[in-house]
XYZ file of C-alpha atoms in Angstrom:
472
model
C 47.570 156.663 60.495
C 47.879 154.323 63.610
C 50.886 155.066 65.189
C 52.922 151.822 65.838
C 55.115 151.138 68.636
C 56.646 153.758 70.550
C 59.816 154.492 73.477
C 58.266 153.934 76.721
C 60.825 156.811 77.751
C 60.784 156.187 81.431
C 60.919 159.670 81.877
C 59.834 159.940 86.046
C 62.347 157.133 86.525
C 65.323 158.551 84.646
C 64.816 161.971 86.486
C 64.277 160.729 89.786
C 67.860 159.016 89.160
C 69.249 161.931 88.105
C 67.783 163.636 91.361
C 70.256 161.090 93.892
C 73.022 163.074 92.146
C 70.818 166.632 91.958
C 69.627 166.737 94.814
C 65.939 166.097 97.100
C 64.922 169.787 96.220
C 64.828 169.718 92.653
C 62.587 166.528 92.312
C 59.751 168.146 95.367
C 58.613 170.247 91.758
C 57.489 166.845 90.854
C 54.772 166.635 93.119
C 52.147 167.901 91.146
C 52.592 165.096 88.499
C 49.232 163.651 87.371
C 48.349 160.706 89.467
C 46.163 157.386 89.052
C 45.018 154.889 91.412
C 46.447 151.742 89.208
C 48.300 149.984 92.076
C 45.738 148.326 94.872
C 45.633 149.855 97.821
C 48.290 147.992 101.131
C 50.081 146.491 98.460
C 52.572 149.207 97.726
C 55.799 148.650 99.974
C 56.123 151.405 102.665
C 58.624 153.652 103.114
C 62.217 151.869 103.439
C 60.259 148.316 103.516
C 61.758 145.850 100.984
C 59.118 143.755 98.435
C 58.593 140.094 99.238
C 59.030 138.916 96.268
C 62.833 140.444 95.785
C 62.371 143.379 93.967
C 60.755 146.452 93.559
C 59.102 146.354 89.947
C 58.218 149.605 88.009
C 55.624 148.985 85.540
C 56.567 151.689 81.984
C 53.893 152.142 79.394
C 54.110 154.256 76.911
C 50.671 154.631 75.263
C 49.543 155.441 71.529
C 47.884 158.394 72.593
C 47.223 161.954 70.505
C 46.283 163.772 74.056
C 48.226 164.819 77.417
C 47.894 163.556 80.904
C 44.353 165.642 81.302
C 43.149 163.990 78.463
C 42.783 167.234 76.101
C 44.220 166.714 72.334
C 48.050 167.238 71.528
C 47.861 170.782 69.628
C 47.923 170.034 65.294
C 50.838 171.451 64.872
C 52.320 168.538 66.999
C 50.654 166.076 65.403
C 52.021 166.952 62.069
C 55.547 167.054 63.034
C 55.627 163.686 64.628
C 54.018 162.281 61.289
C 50.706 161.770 63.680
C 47.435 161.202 62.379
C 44.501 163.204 64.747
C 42.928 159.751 65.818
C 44.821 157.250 67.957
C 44.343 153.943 69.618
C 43.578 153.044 72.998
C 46.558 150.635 72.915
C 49.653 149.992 75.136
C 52.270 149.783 72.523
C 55.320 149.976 74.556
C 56.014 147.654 77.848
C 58.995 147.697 79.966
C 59.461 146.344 83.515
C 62.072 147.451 85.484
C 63.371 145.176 88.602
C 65.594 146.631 91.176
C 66.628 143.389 93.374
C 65.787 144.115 96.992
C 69.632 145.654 98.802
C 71.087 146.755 95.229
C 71.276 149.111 92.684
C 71.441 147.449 89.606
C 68.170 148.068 87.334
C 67.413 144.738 84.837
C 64.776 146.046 82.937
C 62.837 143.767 80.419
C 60.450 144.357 77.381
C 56.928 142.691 76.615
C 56.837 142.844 72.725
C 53.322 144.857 72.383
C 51.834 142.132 70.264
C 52.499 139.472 72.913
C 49.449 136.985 72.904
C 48.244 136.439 76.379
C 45.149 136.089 78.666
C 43.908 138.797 79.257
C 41.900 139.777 82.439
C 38.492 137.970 82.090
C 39.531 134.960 80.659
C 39.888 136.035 76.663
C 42.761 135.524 74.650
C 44.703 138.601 72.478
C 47.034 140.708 72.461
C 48.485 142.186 75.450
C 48.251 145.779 74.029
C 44.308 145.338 74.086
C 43.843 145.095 77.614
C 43.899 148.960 77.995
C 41.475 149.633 75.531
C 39.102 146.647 76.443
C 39.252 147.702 80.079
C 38.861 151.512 79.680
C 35.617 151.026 77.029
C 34.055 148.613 79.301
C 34.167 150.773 82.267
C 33.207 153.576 80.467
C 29.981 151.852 79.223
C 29.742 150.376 82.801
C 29.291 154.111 83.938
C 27.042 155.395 81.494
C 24.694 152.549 82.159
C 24.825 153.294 85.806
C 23.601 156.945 84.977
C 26.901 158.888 84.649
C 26.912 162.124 82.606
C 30.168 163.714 83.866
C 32.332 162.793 80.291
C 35.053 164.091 82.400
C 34.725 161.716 85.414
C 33.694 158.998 82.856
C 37.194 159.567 81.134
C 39.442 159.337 83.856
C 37.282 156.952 85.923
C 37.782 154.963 82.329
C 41.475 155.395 82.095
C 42.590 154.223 85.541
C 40.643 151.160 84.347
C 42.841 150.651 81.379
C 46.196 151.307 83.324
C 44.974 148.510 86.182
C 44.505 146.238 83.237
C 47.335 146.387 82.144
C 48.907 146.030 85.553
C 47.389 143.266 85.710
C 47.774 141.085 82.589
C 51.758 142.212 82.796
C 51.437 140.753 86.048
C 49.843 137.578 85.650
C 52.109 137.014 82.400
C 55.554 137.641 84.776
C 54.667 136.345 87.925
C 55.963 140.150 89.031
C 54.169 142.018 91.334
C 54.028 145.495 90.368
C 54.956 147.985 92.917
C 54.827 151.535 90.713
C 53.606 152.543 87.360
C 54.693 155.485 85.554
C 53.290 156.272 81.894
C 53.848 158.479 78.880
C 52.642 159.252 75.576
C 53.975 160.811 72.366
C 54.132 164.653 73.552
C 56.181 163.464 76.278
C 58.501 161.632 74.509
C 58.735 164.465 72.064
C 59.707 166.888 75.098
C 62.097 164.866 76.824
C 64.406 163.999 74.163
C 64.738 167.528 73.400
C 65.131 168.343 77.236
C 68.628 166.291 77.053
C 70.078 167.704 74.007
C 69.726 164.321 71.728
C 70.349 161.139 72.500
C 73.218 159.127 70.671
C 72.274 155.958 68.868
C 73.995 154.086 66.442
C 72.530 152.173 63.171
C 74.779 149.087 61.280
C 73.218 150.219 58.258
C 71.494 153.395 56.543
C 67.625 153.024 57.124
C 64.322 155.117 56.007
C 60.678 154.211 55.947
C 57.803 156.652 54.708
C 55.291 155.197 57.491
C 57.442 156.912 60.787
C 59.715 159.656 58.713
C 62.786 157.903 59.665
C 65.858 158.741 57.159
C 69.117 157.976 58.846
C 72.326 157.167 57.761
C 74.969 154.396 59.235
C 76.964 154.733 62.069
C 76.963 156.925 65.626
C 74.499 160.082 65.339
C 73.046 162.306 67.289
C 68.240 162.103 67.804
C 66.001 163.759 68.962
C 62.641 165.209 69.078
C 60.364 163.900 65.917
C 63.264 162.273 64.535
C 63.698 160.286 67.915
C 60.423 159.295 67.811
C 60.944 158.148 63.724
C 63.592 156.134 65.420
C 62.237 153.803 67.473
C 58.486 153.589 65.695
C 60.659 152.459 62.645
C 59.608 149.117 61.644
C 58.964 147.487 58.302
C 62.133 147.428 56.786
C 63.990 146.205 59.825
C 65.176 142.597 58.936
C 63.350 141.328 62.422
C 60.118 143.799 62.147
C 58.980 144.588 65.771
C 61.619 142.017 67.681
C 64.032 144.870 66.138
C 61.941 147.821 66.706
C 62.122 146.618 70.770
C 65.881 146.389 70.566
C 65.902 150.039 69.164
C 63.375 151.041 71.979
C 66.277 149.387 74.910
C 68.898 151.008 72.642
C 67.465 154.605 72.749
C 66.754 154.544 76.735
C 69.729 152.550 77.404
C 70.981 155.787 75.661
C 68.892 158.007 77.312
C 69.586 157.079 80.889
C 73.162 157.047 80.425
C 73.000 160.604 78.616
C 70.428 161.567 81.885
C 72.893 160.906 84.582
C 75.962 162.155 83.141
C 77.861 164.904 84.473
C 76.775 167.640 81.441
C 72.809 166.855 82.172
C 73.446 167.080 85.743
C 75.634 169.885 86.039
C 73.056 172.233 83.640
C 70.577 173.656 85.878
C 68.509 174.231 82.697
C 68.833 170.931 81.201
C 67.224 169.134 84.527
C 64.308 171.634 84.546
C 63.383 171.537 81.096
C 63.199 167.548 81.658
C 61.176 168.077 85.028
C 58.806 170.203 83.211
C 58.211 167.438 80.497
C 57.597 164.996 83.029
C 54.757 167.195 84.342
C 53.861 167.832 81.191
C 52.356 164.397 80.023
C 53.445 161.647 82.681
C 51.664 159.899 84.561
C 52.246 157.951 87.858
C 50.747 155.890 90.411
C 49.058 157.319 93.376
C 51.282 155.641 95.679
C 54.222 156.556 94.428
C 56.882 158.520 97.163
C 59.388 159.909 94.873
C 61.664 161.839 97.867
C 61.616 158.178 98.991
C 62.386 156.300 96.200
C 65.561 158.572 95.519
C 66.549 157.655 99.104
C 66.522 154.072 97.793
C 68.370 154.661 94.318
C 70.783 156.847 96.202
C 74.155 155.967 93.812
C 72.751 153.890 90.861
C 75.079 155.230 87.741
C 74.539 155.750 83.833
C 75.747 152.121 83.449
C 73.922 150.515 86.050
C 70.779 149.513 83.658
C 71.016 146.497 81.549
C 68.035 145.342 78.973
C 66.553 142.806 77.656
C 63.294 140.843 76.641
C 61.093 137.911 77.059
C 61.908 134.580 75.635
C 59.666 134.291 72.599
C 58.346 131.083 71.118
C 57.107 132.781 67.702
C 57.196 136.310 66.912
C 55.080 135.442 63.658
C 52.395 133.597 65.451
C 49.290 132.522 63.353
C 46.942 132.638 66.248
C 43.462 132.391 64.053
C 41.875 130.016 62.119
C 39.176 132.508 60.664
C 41.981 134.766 59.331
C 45.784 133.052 58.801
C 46.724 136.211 57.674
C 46.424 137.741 61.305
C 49.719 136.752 63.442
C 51.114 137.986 67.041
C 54.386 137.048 69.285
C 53.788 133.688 70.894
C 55.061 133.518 74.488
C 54.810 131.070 76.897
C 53.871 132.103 80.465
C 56.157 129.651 81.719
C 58.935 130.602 80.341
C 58.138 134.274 81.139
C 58.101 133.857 84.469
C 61.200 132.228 85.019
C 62.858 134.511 82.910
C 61.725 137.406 85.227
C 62.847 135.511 88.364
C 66.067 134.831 86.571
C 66.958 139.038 86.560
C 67.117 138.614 90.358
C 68.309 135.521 90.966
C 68.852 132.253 89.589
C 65.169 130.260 88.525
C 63.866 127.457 90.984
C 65.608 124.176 90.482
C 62.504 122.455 89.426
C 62.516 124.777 86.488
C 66.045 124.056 85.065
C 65.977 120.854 82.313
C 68.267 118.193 83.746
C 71.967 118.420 82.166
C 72.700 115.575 79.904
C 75.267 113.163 79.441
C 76.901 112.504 76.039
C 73.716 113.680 74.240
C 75.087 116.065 70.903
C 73.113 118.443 69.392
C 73.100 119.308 65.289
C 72.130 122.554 64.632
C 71.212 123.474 61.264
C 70.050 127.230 60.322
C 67.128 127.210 57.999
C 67.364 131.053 57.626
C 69.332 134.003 56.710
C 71.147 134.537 59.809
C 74.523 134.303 59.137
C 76.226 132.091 62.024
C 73.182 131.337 64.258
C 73.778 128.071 63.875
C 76.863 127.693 65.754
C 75.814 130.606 68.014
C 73.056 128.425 69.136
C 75.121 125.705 69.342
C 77.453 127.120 72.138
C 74.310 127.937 73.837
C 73.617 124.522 73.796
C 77.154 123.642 75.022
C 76.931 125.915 77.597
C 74.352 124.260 79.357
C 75.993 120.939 78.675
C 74.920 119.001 75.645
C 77.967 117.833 73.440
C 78.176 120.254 70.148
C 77.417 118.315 67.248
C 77.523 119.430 63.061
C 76.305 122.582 62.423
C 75.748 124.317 58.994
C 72.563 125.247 56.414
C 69.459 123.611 55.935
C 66.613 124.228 53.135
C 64.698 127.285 53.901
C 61.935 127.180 55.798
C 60.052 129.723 58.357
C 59.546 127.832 61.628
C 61.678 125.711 64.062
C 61.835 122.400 65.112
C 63.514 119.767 67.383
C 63.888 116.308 65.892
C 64.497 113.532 68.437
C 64.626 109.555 68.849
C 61.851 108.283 71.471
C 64.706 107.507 73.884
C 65.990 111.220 74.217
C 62.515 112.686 74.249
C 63.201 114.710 77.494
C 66.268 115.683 76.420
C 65.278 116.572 73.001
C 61.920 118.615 75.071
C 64.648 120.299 77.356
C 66.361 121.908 74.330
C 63.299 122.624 72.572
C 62.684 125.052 76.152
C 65.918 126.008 76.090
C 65.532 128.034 72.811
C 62.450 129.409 73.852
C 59.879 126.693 73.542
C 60.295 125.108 69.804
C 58.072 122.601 68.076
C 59.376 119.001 68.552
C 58.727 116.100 67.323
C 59.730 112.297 67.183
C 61.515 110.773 64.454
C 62.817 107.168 63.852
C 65.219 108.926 61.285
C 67.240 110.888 64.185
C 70.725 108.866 64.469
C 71.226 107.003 68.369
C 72.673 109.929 70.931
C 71.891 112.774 68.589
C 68.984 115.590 68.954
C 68.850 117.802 65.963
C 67.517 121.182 65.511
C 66.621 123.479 62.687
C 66.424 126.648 63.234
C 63.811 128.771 60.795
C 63.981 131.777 59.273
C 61.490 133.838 61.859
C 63.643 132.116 65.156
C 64.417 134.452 68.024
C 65.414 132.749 70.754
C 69.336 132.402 72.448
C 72.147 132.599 69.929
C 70.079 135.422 67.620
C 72.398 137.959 69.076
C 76.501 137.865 67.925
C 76.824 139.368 70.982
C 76.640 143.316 70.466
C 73.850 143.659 72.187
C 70.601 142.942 69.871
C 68.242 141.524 72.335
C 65.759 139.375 70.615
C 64.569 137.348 73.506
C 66.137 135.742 76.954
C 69.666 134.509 76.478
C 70.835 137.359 74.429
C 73.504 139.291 75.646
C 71.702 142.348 77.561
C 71.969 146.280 76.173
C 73.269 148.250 78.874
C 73.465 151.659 79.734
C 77.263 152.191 79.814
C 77.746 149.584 76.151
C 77.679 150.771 72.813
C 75.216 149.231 71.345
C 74.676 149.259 67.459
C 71.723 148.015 65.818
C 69.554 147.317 63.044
């Protein structure tokens, strides 16, 4: 059974918070972590020096992967209990970039849905999840046709491949330059939710689903080891399939980080080294990576200092191929992305913003079974100054669109963006002064979220570390 998307438990990061309250010598038992040359070398800040670009950005992958950081297969037993099948996937199924603005402490970390159709590196089109697994088979066949026969060296030679792959596609999809990379895989996961005790999440309804094992009831509770994992691989019966299965992921280490740096994790000298040793266990970082220094830096960031969110998305049920309709992935727009990620540290280049209007009002009708998006996204829309028009229901149907007269194109173009890139088109049927916008049944742009901290795409309200955040 392929396993489908899993926490990217930013396990080094978490811990090496937890060490500016613990203390330099706890963390030096970190320096044996496994190490990988994924960030090219002179552009890594220095010591104490600040990015250029704003920020230093800490690349976490969590990878769909049955074997440790030495590459040798998780034990059976292991397997069985976290509902594993023996044979896994070269695939990155969990992306989160973290962005801590240059002369701060606040973290704004951001998700990459795993079936997020980009360019990869080459030129080809697919999923972003693929580039590890293209990457890592062609340099191992690149080896073995250069006369290689060390399937050791081949392996690891292979997998730094992968990990700079994905570097770079997250990269060129963000516009964010990548100054660490830390990455774990199901055993580690499995050890450091333990490590803490459980983790506390909280569900608005009861949920199960054969596929991960999950089973859990409604309301605050309590995760962790294989059940933890159930939790946030969970994803066919949630109403918003994988968009949901992300917010779960920011819920859980929203959860996690708060539960990491809080005065009963701290204060238990066992607690910190059984998370320590799971690090070592299966993570695995960047060869460039100071962590004595990068404490110095984080010196006084807090449980509720992290806040969450993801990517504007265009279409999370994408039908990207003509040969096979039946094949979709999450459409992004690069665009979008990347001001979006500039946004986390700063407001977005003028040139970006779409022009306010004046006296143009927006109808919003909600083709779906959302109740109250459609005025939600209507006080988006008002926030960013169109006049609020009618709002109410609309036949069902599964996409969006923007409907606009030929003298409010840009306008009607500027709120298509706005929700995260909708279809548009022009109609002699649209009254004088009026844009209208339907909003289908698979939309997840601004206004999905009531506010309590779902994060289906930019313009949600972000999960933090310190909120309560229940979910689907």
């Amino acid at each position: 059974m392929r396993i489908a998307g899993k926490i990217v438990v930013s396990a080094l990061a978490l811990v090496v918070f937890a060490g500016t309250a613990y203390g330099y010598s706890t963390l030096s038992s970190l320096d044996d972590v496994t190490r990988s040359s994924v960030i090219d070398a002179g552009k890594q800040p220095r010591p104490g020096e600040q990015p250029t670009d704003g920020s230093l950005d800490i690349l976490l992958v969590g990878r769909d992967s049955r074997t440790d950081e030495k590459g040798n297969p998780l034990p059976a037993d292991v397997l069985r209990e976290l509902r594993a099948g023996p044979n896994g996937d070269d695939l990155t199924d969990t992306l989160i970039v973290l962005r801590i603005p240059n002369g701060t402490q606040t973290v704004k970390a951001f998700s990459i849905p795993r079936d997020s159709y980009v360019t990869l590196p080459g030129g080809e089109k697919g999923k972003i999840n693929a580039a590890f697994g293209r990457a890592k088979l062609a340099e191992a066949a690149k080896l073995r046709a250069a006369g290689e026969t060390d399937k050791d060296k081949i392996e690891q030679e292979s997998l730094t491949a992968g990990r700079r792959a994905t570097r770079q596609v997250v990269e060129d999809l963000t516009g964010v330059t990548i100054d660490h990379f830390a990455e774990v895989n199901l055993l580690s996961f499995y050890d450091i939710s333990n490590a803490v005790g459980g983790v506390e999440v909280c569900l608005k309804q009861a949920s199960s689903d054969r596929d991960s094992g999950a089973n859990f009831p409604a309301g605050p509770q309590k995760i962790s080891g294989a059940a933890a994992l159930a939790f946030v691989r969970e994803r066919k019966p949630l109403p918003r399939g994988d968009i949901d299965r992300v917010v779960r992921q920011q819920v859980f280490l929203a959860s996690l980080a708060h539960q990491v740096l809080s005065a009963g994790t701290l204060s238990n000298p066992g607690k910190v080294s059984d998370l320590i040793d799971a690090v070592k266990k299966s993570v695995v970082l960047d060869d460039s990576w100071n962590l004595l220094d990068f404490v110095g830096q984080m010196r006084g960031i807090s449980g509720g200092g992290i806040q969450f969110s993801t990517v504007p998305i265009v279409d999370p049920d994408y039908r990207y191929s003509k040969s096979d309709p039946r094949t979709t992935a999450v459409q992004v727009d690069p665009a979008q992305v990347k001001q979006f990620a500039a946004s986390l540290i700063g407001a977005p280049p003028a040139s970006s913003k779409p022009q306010a209007p004046s006296g143009v009002v927006v109808d919003v009708a909600n083709a779906g079974d959302a109740s109250g998006l459609a005025q939600r996204v209507s006080d988006v829309l008002k926030d960013k100054g169109f006049a609020p028009g009618t709002t109410g229901n609309a036949a069902a149907r599964r996409t969006s669109l923007v409907r606009y007269g030929a003298a409010l194109a840009t306008q009607g173009k500027a709120v298509a963006e706005l929700l995260g890139g909708l279809a548009t088109a022009e109609s002699a049927d649209v009254p004088a002064g009026h844009i209208e916008v339907t909003l289908g049944q698979v939309y997840a742009g601004p206004g999905t979220s009531s506010g309590g901290g779902a994060a289906a795409g930019a313009g949600d309200a972000p999960i933090t570390s310190a909120g309560e955040n229940c979910v689907n």
